[in-house]
């Protein structure tokens, strides 16, 4: 059951035009566009599919409003797919579609699917960083990014009311590994053949807020400059920050999340942990400090300096 990645995510939304604008500004490539469906890709050929919320081909919604209706995981071979089909058919309905994708539901009713991965390996260009003792860029200015072009879809996140039943299923039945955890509350899971720190994060948020639903979808960009360039571009285009920029201690990455009209957030990441069987997982207390080493709560749109850059004013003129 060699699950390698999140291969595709499908959203149900009320408004395809807003979805098209958001994902285009975010930097995905539009592959298909008709009245009922949009298909976007990242550089690794992972896909975001968007359909109207009332499309009968969508699995049922698990929450009110727009959100992810199905997450598709990639596997290495047809034999892996057959093994998953045999395992899951023991106690739930599984359905193979005409393209060879296997559809089912997890124990809480989240629609999941599996297919032989259509993603390809991608390699970021050398960032040519200058660091003491190692000159990556001599007599050349650093690259500036006016927007981002996400390279890989890395993880999908759901809020769930019961993590134990979910971890039993994903780890025990599908071979996911636990990379790190908030014991009893949150689990960072990677596919059995994945080196991403997590492809799936399941969090019980507790409290009185939303308990069950999609939270965010994340993409890795090529370097720190692209993360900031992408975030600033989204801000200029009027999209609201969900959180960031900032840095996660767990998985080590820089992040910037944007509120997505398709539901939840869309996250740019850079420098996420890459792990293998030698990785030593950790158990963490669920605190704000464990979530973010630092972050800006509402992006950079209120920044005086940033506003000045936008209007051409200097800070002194204000
Ligand atoms: Fe994330």
Short mmCIF file of C-alpha atoms and ligand atoms in Angstrom, two decimals:
data_model
loop_
_atom_site.label_atom_id
_atom_site.label_comp_id
_atom_site.label_asym_id
_atom_site.label_seq_id
_atom_site.Cartn_x
_atom_site.Cartn_y
_atom_site.Cartn_z
CA UNK A 1 0.00 0.00 0.00
CA UNK A 2 2.59 2.46 -1.11
CA UNK A 3 0.81 5.79 -0.84
CA UNK A 4 3.07 8.48 -2.21
CA UNK A 5 1.24 11.78 -2.10
CA UNK A 6 -1.96 13.75 -2.32
CA UNK A 7 -2.63 13.41 -6.03
CA UNK A 8 -5.78 15.48 -6.36
CA UNK A 9 -8.39 17.33 -4.33
CA UNK A 10 -11.96 18.05 -5.43
CA UNK A 11 -13.95 21.03 -4.15
CA UNK A 12 -17.67 21.79 -4.29
CA UNK A 13 -18.34 25.53 -4.56
CA UNK A 14 -21.20 27.93 -5.32
CA UNK A 15 -19.25 30.09 -7.76
CA UNK A 16 -16.79 28.76 -10.34
CA UNK A 17 -15.69 32.24 -11.44
CA UNK A 18 -14.33 33.13 -7.99
CA UNK A 19 -12.65 29.76 -7.75
CA UNK A 20 -11.03 30.27 -11.14
CA UNK A 21 -9.69 33.66 -10.14
CA UNK A 22 -8.37 32.44 -6.78
CA UNK A 23 -6.46 29.41 -8.03
CA UNK A 24 -5.14 31.33 -11.04
CA UNK A 25 -3.82 34.10 -8.78
CA UNK A 26 -2.43 31.45 -6.41
CA UNK A 27 -0.34 30.19 -9.32
CA UNK A 28 -1.90 26.92 -10.43
CA UNK A 29 -2.27 26.24 -14.17
CA UNK A 30 -5.75 26.01 -15.62
CA UNK A 31 -5.99 22.71 -17.50
CA UNK A 32 -9.73 22.53 -18.21
CA UNK A 33 -12.63 24.94 -17.92
CA UNK A 34 -16.26 24.40 -18.75
CA UNK A 35 -19.55 25.48 -17.20
CA UNK A 36 -19.51 22.75 -14.60
CA UNK A 37 -15.87 22.02 -13.81
CA UNK A 38 -12.43 23.57 -13.48
CA UNK A 39 -9.21 21.60 -13.38
CA UNK A 40 -5.92 23.12 -12.23
CA UNK A 41 -2.46 21.64 -11.85
CA UNK A 42 0.70 22.34 -9.89
CA UNK A 43 4.09 21.78 -11.48
CA UNK A 44 4.20 18.16 -10.29
CA UNK A 45 0.90 17.49 -12.15
CA UNK A 46 -1.09 17.15 -8.92
CA UNK A 47 -4.55 18.56 -9.53
CA UNK A 48 -7.23 20.70 -7.97
CA UNK A 49 -10.69 20.01 -9.38
CA UNK A 50 -13.56 22.41 -8.70
CA UNK A 51 -17.21 21.64 -9.36
CA UNK A 52 -20.48 23.34 -8.53
CA UNK A 53 -21.65 22.29 -5.08
CA UNK A 54 -24.84 20.71 -6.43
CA UNK A 55 -23.03 18.61 -9.04
CA UNK A 56 -24.49 15.10 -8.68
CA UNK A 57 -21.09 13.54 -9.39
CA UNK A 58 -19.69 14.95 -6.11
CA UNK A 59 -19.61 12.91 -2.91
CA UNK A 60 -21.85 14.34 -0.17
CA UNK A 61 -20.60 17.42 1.70
CA UNK A 62 -19.40 16.90 5.27
CA UNK A 63 -20.01 20.52 6.24
CA UNK A 64 -22.09 23.53 5.30
CA UNK A 65 -20.74 25.86 2.65
CA UNK A 66 -17.92 25.31 0.18
CA UNK A 67 -15.13 22.85 0.90
CA UNK A 68 -13.25 19.77 -0.16
CA UNK A 69 -15.57 16.98 -1.22
CA UNK A 70 -12.92 14.34 -1.95
CA UNK A 71 -9.19 13.86 -1.43
CA UNK A 72 -7.38 11.49 -3.80
CA UNK A 73 -4.14 9.84 -2.71
CA UNK A 74 -1.59 8.53 -5.19
CA UNK A 75 -0.06 5.07 -5.00
CA UNK A 76 2.99 3.67 -6.79
CA UNK A 77 1.51 0.76 -8.73
CA UNK A 78 -1.70 -0.93 -9.81
CA UNK A 79 -0.85 -3.71 -7.34
CA UNK A 80 -0.93 -1.14 -4.52
CA UNK A 81 -4.32 0.05 -5.72
CA UNK A 82 -5.62 -3.52 -5.89
CA UNK A 83 -4.37 -4.16 -2.36
CA UNK A 84 -6.19 -1.08 -1.05
CA UNK A 85 -9.38 -2.13 -2.85
CA UNK A 86 -9.22 -5.60 -1.31
CA UNK A 87 -8.48 -4.27 2.16
CA UNK A 88 -11.21 -1.63 2.21
CA UNK A 89 -13.86 -3.78 0.52
CA UNK A 90 -13.84 -5.92 3.66
CA UNK A 91 -15.98 -3.42 5.54
CA UNK A 92 -17.10 -0.59 3.25
CA UNK A 93 -18.35 0.23 -0.20
CA UNK A 94 -15.59 0.83 -2.73
CA UNK A 95 -16.15 1.88 -6.31
CA UNK A 96 -13.76 1.92 -9.25
CA UNK A 97 -14.47 4.60 -11.87
CA UNK A 98 -13.74 4.46 -15.58
CA UNK A 99 -10.36 6.17 -15.14
CA UNK A 100 -9.22 3.55 -12.64
CA UNK A 101 -9.66 5.69 -9.50
CA UNK A 102 -10.97 3.90 -6.42
CA UNK A 103 -13.53 5.86 -4.38
CA UNK A 104 -14.65 5.22 -0.81
CA UNK A 105 -15.14 6.93 2.57
CA UNK A 106 -13.08 6.98 5.73
CA UNK A 107 -14.67 6.04 9.09
CA UNK A 108 -16.07 9.54 9.66
CA UNK A 109 -17.51 9.85 6.17
CA UNK A 110 -14.78 11.93 4.51
CA UNK A 111 -14.72 10.95 0.82
CA UNK A 112 -11.31 9.64 -0.18
CA UNK A 113 -10.00 8.10 -3.36
CA UNK A 114 -6.88 6.37 -4.61
CA UNK A 115 -5.25 6.15 -8.02
CA UNK A 116 -1.92 5.21 -9.49
CA UNK A 117 -0.18 8.52 -9.01
CA UNK A 118 -0.13 10.88 -11.97
CA UNK A 119 2.35 13.17 -10.24
CA UNK A 120 5.88 13.56 -11.48
CA UNK A 121 9.03 14.44 -9.61
CA UNK A 122 9.96 18.10 -9.84
CA UNK A 123 13.23 19.78 -8.98
CA UNK A 124 13.43 23.39 -7.87
CA UNK A 125 16.02 25.55 -9.58
CA UNK A 126 19.17 26.20 -7.56
CA UNK A 127 18.20 29.19 -5.38
CA UNK A 128 21.76 30.51 -5.62
CA UNK A 129 21.72 31.72 -2.01
CA UNK A 130 24.71 33.55 -0.60
CA UNK A 131 25.57 32.27 2.87
CA UNK A 132 28.82 32.79 4.79
CA UNK A 133 31.49 30.60 3.27
CA UNK A 134 29.32 29.53 0.33
CA UNK A 135 28.70 31.94 -2.49
CA UNK A 136 25.82 30.80 -4.63
CA UNK A 137 25.53 34.05 -6.54
CA UNK A 138 28.52 36.18 -7.42
CA UNK A 139 28.01 39.54 -9.10
CA UNK A 140 24.34 38.79 -9.65
CA UNK A 141 21.20 40.14 -8.00
CA UNK A 142 18.86 37.75 -6.23
CA UNK A 143 15.73 36.65 -8.02
CA UNK A 144 12.48 38.52 -7.35
CA UNK A 145 9.10 36.85 -7.70
CA UNK A 146 6.03 38.80 -8.75
CA UNK A 147 3.90 35.69 -8.14
CA UNK A 148 4.29 32.05 -7.15
CA UNK A 149 4.08 28.85 -9.13
CA UNK A 150 3.45 26.02 -6.63
CA UNK A 151 5.64 23.01 -7.32
CA UNK A 152 4.05 20.21 -5.31
CA UNK A 153 0.76 19.62 -3.53
CA UNK A 154 1.97 18.32 -0.18
CA UNK A 155 -0.86 17.97 2.32
CA UNK A 156 -4.55 18.21 3.02
CA UNK A 157 -5.97 18.95 6.49
CA UNK A 158 -9.29 18.01 8.04
CA UNK A 159 -10.75 18.89 11.42
CA UNK A 160 -12.24 15.73 12.92
CA UNK A 161 -14.12 15.09 16.15
CA UNK A 162 -12.37 11.74 16.79
CA UNK A 163 -8.71 11.30 15.89
CA UNK A 164 -8.39 7.77 17.31
CA UNK A 165 -10.76 6.13 14.85
CA UNK A 166 -9.13 8.02 11.98
CA UNK A 167 -5.56 7.13 12.94
CA UNK A 168 -6.54 3.47 13.32
CA UNK A 169 -7.88 3.58 9.78
CA UNK A 170 -5.16 5.55 8.01
CA UNK A 171 -2.23 3.93 9.84
CA UNK A 172 -3.66 0.48 10.50
CA UNK A 173 -5.48 -0.10 7.23
CA UNK A 174 -3.70 2.12 4.72
CA UNK A 175 -0.09 2.14 5.92
CA UNK A 176 0.27 5.84 6.71
CA UNK A 177 3.04 6.69 9.21
CA UNK A 178 2.82 9.16 12.08
CA UNK A 179 5.54 11.79 11.60
CA UNK A 180 4.62 13.90 14.64
CA UNK A 181 1.61 14.21 16.91
CA UNK A 182 -0.33 16.19 19.45
CA UNK A 183 -1.27 12.96 21.25
CA UNK A 184 -4.99 12.41 21.27
CA UNK A 185 -5.59 15.65 19.38
CA UNK A 186 -3.65 15.94 16.14
CA UNK A 187 -1.69 13.60 13.86
CA UNK A 188 0.70 14.49 11.04
CA UNK A 189 0.51 11.48 8.72
CA UNK A 190 2.57 10.65 5.66
CA UNK A 191 1.88 7.97 3.09
CA UNK A 192 3.91 4.79 3.48
CA UNK A 193 5.97 5.65 0.40
CA UNK A 194 6.10 9.41 0.94
CA UNK A 195 8.99 11.51 2.15
CA UNK A 196 6.86 14.58 2.84
CA UNK A 197 6.58 15.25 6.57
CA UNK A 198 2.82 14.96 6.18
CA UNK A 199 0.33 14.39 3.39
CA UNK A 200 -2.61 14.37 5.76
CA UNK A 201 -3.07 16.22 9.05
CA UNK A 202 -6.04 15.33 11.20
CA UNK A 203 -6.83 17.71 14.02
CA UNK A 204 -9.46 17.66 16.72
CA UNK A 205 -9.79 21.39 17.35
CA UNK A 206 -11.77 20.95 20.57
CA UNK A 207 -13.58 23.95 21.99
CA UNK A 208 -16.91 25.11 20.71
CA UNK A 209 -16.03 26.03 17.13
CA UNK A 210 -16.26 23.94 14.01
CA UNK A 211 -15.49 20.32 14.82
CA UNK A 212 -15.66 18.61 11.48
CA UNK A 213 -14.64 19.78 8.04
CA UNK A 214 -11.91 20.68 5.63
CA UNK A 215 -9.25 23.06 6.94
CA UNK A 216 -6.59 23.72 4.28
CA UNK A 217 -4.59 22.46 1.32
CA UNK A 218 -0.84 23.09 1.07
CA UNK A 219 1.68 23.48 -1.72
CA UNK A 220 5.47 23.71 -1.61
CA UNK A 221 7.15 26.53 -3.53
CA UNK A 222 10.72 26.71 -4.73
CA UNK A 223 12.29 28.99 -2.15
CA UNK A 224 11.69 31.63 0.52
CA UNK A 225 11.66 34.47 -1.98
CA UNK A 226 8.90 32.78 -3.97
CA UNK A 227 6.85 32.25 -0.79
CA UNK A 228 6.95 35.98 -0.03
CA UNK A 229 6.50 36.95 -3.67
CA UNK A 230 3.46 34.72 -3.95
CA UNK A 231 1.95 35.99 -0.71
CA UNK A 232 2.44 39.61 -1.66
CA UNK A 233 0.89 38.96 -5.06
CA UNK A 234 -2.20 37.40 -3.47
CA UNK A 235 -2.43 40.36 -1.08
CA UNK A 236 -2.17 42.88 -3.92
CA UNK A 237 -4.96 41.06 -5.72
CA UNK A 238 -7.22 41.44 -2.69
CA UNK A 239 -7.20 37.92 -1.28
CA UNK A 240 -7.24 37.87 2.51
CA UNK A 241 -4.60 36.21 4.62
CA UNK A 242 -5.87 33.39 6.82
CA UNK A 243 -2.58 33.38 8.74
CA UNK A 244 0.98 34.33 8.03
CA UNK A 245 3.57 34.72 6.88
CA UNK A 246 5.17 32.72 9.67
CA UNK A 247 7.01 29.55 10.51
CA UNK A 248 5.87 26.20 11.89
CA UNK A 249 8.20 24.47 14.38
CA UNK A 250 6.55 21.14 13.49
CA UNK A 251 7.61 20.38 9.90
CA UNK A 252 10.00 23.38 10.04
CA UNK A 253 8.45 25.24 7.11
CA UNK A 254 7.75 28.86 6.41
CA UNK A 255 4.04 29.31 5.65
CA UNK A 256 1.49 31.79 4.36
CA UNK A 257 -2.20 30.79 4.30
CA UNK A 258 -4.91 32.54 2.28
CA UNK A 259 -8.67 32.31 2.75
CA UNK A 260 -10.05 30.43 -0.23
CA UNK A 261 -13.53 31.03 -1.69
CA UNK A 262 -13.52 27.27 -2.39
CA UNK A 263 -13.48 26.72 1.39
CA UNK A 264 -10.81 26.72 4.10
CA UNK A 265 -7.31 27.93 3.35
CA UNK A 266 -4.67 27.51 0.67
CA UNK A 267 -1.11 27.44 1.99
CA UNK A 268 2.25 28.26 0.46
CA UNK A 269 5.06 26.38 2.22
CA UNK A 270 8.81 26.41 1.89
CA UNK A 271 11.53 24.26 3.48
CA UNK A 272 9.24 21.58 4.91
CA UNK A 273 10.91 18.57 6.54
CA UNK A 274 11.67 15.65 4.24
CA UNK A 275 11.76 12.36 6.15
CA UNK A 276 12.30 8.64 5.74
CA UNK A 277 12.19 5.60 8.00
CA UNK A 278 15.02 7.02 10.12
CA UNK A 279 12.92 10.04 11.12
CA UNK A 280 12.34 10.28 14.86
CA UNK A 281 8.81 11.51 15.45
CA UNK A 282 7.89 13.78 18.31
CA UNK A 283 4.93 14.30 20.60
CA UNK A 284 3.98 17.89 21.27
CA UNK A 285 1.63 19.77 23.49
CA UNK A 286 -0.97 21.58 21.43
CA UNK A 287 0.03 25.17 22.13
CA UNK A 288 0.24 28.31 20.00
CA UNK A 289 4.03 28.08 20.25
CA UNK A 290 3.99 24.53 18.87
CA UNK A 291 1.86 25.72 15.97
CA UNK A 292 3.88 28.78 15.00
CA UNK A 293 7.34 29.85 16.08
CA UNK A 294 6.23 33.28 14.87
CA UNK A 295 3.62 34.61 12.49
CA UNK A 296 1.82 37.70 11.40
CA UNK A 297 -1.83 37.28 12.25
CA UNK A 298 -3.28 39.03 9.23
CA UNK A 299 -0.68 39.14 6.52
CA UNK A 300 0.99 42.29 5.30
CA UNK A 301 -1.93 44.30 4.00
CA UNK A 302 -1.86 46.63 7.02
CA UNK A 303 1.88 47.14 6.87
CA UNK A 304 2.84 50.81 6.55
CA UNK A 305 5.92 49.91 4.60
CA UNK A 306 3.96 47.67 2.30
CA UNK A 307 1.25 50.29 1.76
CA UNK A 308 3.97 52.80 1.02
CA UNK A 309 5.49 50.49 -1.53
CA UNK A 310 2.09 50.17 -3.16
CA UNK A 311 1.36 53.88 -3.35
CA UNK A 312 4.86 55.11 -3.99
CA UNK A 313 4.80 57.18 -0.78
CA UNK A 314 7.62 57.11 1.69
CA UNK A 315 6.93 56.50 5.35
CA UNK A 316 8.11 60.07 6.12
CA UNK A 317 5.47 61.52 3.78
CA UNK A 318 2.72 59.90 5.79
FE1 LIG B 1 -0.38 23.05 6.43
#
